Amino acid sequence: MEHRIDRIKKQLHAQSYKLTPQREATLRVLLEREEDHLSAEDVYLLVKEKAPEIGLATVYRTLELLSELKIVDKINFGDGVSRYDLRKEGAEHFHHHLVCIECGSVEEIIDDLLQDVEKIVQKDWGFQVKDHRLTFHGICKQCQEITVEVT
Amino acid sequence: MEHRIDRIKKQLHAQSYKLTPQREATLRVLLEREEDHLSAEDVYLLVKEKAPEIGLATVYRTLELLSELKIVDKINFGDGVSRYDLRKEGAEHFHHHLVCIECGSVEEIIDDLLQDVEKIVQKDWGFQVKDHRLTFHGICKQCQEITVEVT
DNA sequence: AAATTAGATTATAATTATTATAAATATAAA
DNA sequence: TTTATATTTATAATAATTATAATCTAATTT
């Protein structure tokens, strides 16, 4: 983890931003909860445990900054809040999500499944793809099994 | 257009909802601006031209209802507002979008480009896909040309 | 046709998420 | 150390959305 924070520190410095204690605390929360999809409020509450004096607005600003630097991705699953998701190191693209409409769980897919589709979009629509957002809505493995048992 | 409204009316009745004048006016706006991606506020202002007495909350409720019935899709391009987009008649899935990061334009792709990807998700992750959201972020044809000219 | 009922709307208030502002503080450079 | 700049805090403001209660409408029953 320290390694990763160091590298992000350098990324910030390269653009003459500072890694303040508040920013570092926020980053640590994101790293610890890498699998989750936390809202700004969620992040705020978790950061408060480490650094109780932090303000909500600072968390928002930090997340905004990290989004700009493409360290985190801001996503929206349609529930009214933005969520923030760490990019895998070196990832070109945003990863995909599987959102279960039964239990609300969110799974991540790291593989880039869209290379062929992007080529088509590029070719047929003349659109130069820089990034994508792909979310599938459906029923996760667990919920399918439960449904079967119940039936 | 009348045809389509009639069919939607039947869809509503089938679930014992009424097609009130307000709902109809809202639908007509959505049909007239089918290519656009209107926010609730946008829709409200347009509906007001036809039916000045309508309230914003009614528009919200109507859009919510139409979302539930899968007549419109609620999308979010990350600018803080939800947008509402009519489904093509009979469409199984939500269509895709190309959002230009230069000019902000939004193009629609009706073709379903994800059939292969969905099969993979189904097979490799055991996830039963019901719907999807796919948005590409990049540079549209027009903006690419402008960039070239300017250079 | 009048009365009843359930659904829908209006106007307004409340809530929630997010952003802006000004003063105070911390950090890095000179 | 002084200076300049970036950052944070605390608070207020804004913007989007939802809830509430009173009113209205339309369909149904009597």
mmCIF file with all atom_site columns, C-alpha atoms (C1' of nucleotides) in Angstrom, chain A residues 20 23 58 61, chain D residues 6-9:
data_model
loop_
_atom_site.group_PDB
_atom_site.id
_atom_site.type_symbol
_atom_site.label_atom_id
_atom_site.label_alt_id
_atom_site.label_comp_id
_atom_site.label_asym_id
_atom_site.label_entity_id
_atom_site.label_seq_id
_atom_site.pdbx_PDB_ins_code
_atom_site.Cartn_x
_atom_site.Cartn_y
_atom_site.Cartn_z
_atom_site.occupancy
_atom_site.B_iso_or_equiv
_atom_site.pdbx_formal_charge
_atom_site.auth_seq_id
_atom_site.auth_comp_id
_atom_site.auth_asym_id
_atom_site.auth_atom_id
_atom_site.pdbx_PDB_model_num
ATOM 1 C CA    . THR A 1 20 ? -1.840  16.694 2.438  1.00 0.00 ? 20 THR A CA    1
ATOM 2 C CA    . ARG A 1 23 ? -5.748  13.687 1.026  1.00 0.00 ? 23 ARG A CA    1
ATOM 3 C CA    . THR A 1 58 ? -12.525 18.484 1.623  1.00 0.00 ? 58 THR A CA    1
ATOM 4 C CA    . ARG A 1 61 ? -12.628 18.227 -3.333 1.00 0.00 ? 61 ARG A CA    1
ATOM 5 C "C1'" . DA  D 2 6  ? -2.194  25.966 -1.864 1.00 0.00 ? 6  DA  D "C1'" 1
ATOM 6 C "C1'" . DT  D 2 7  ? -5.379  23.865 1.147  1.00 0.00 ? 7  DT  D "C1'" 1
ATOM 7 C "C1'" . DT  D 2 8  ? -8.647  23.309 4.687  1.00 0.00 ? 8  DT  D "C1'" 1
ATOM 8 C "C1'" . DT  D 2 9  ? -12.371 24.474 7.760  1.00 0.00 ? 9  DT  D "C1'" 1
#
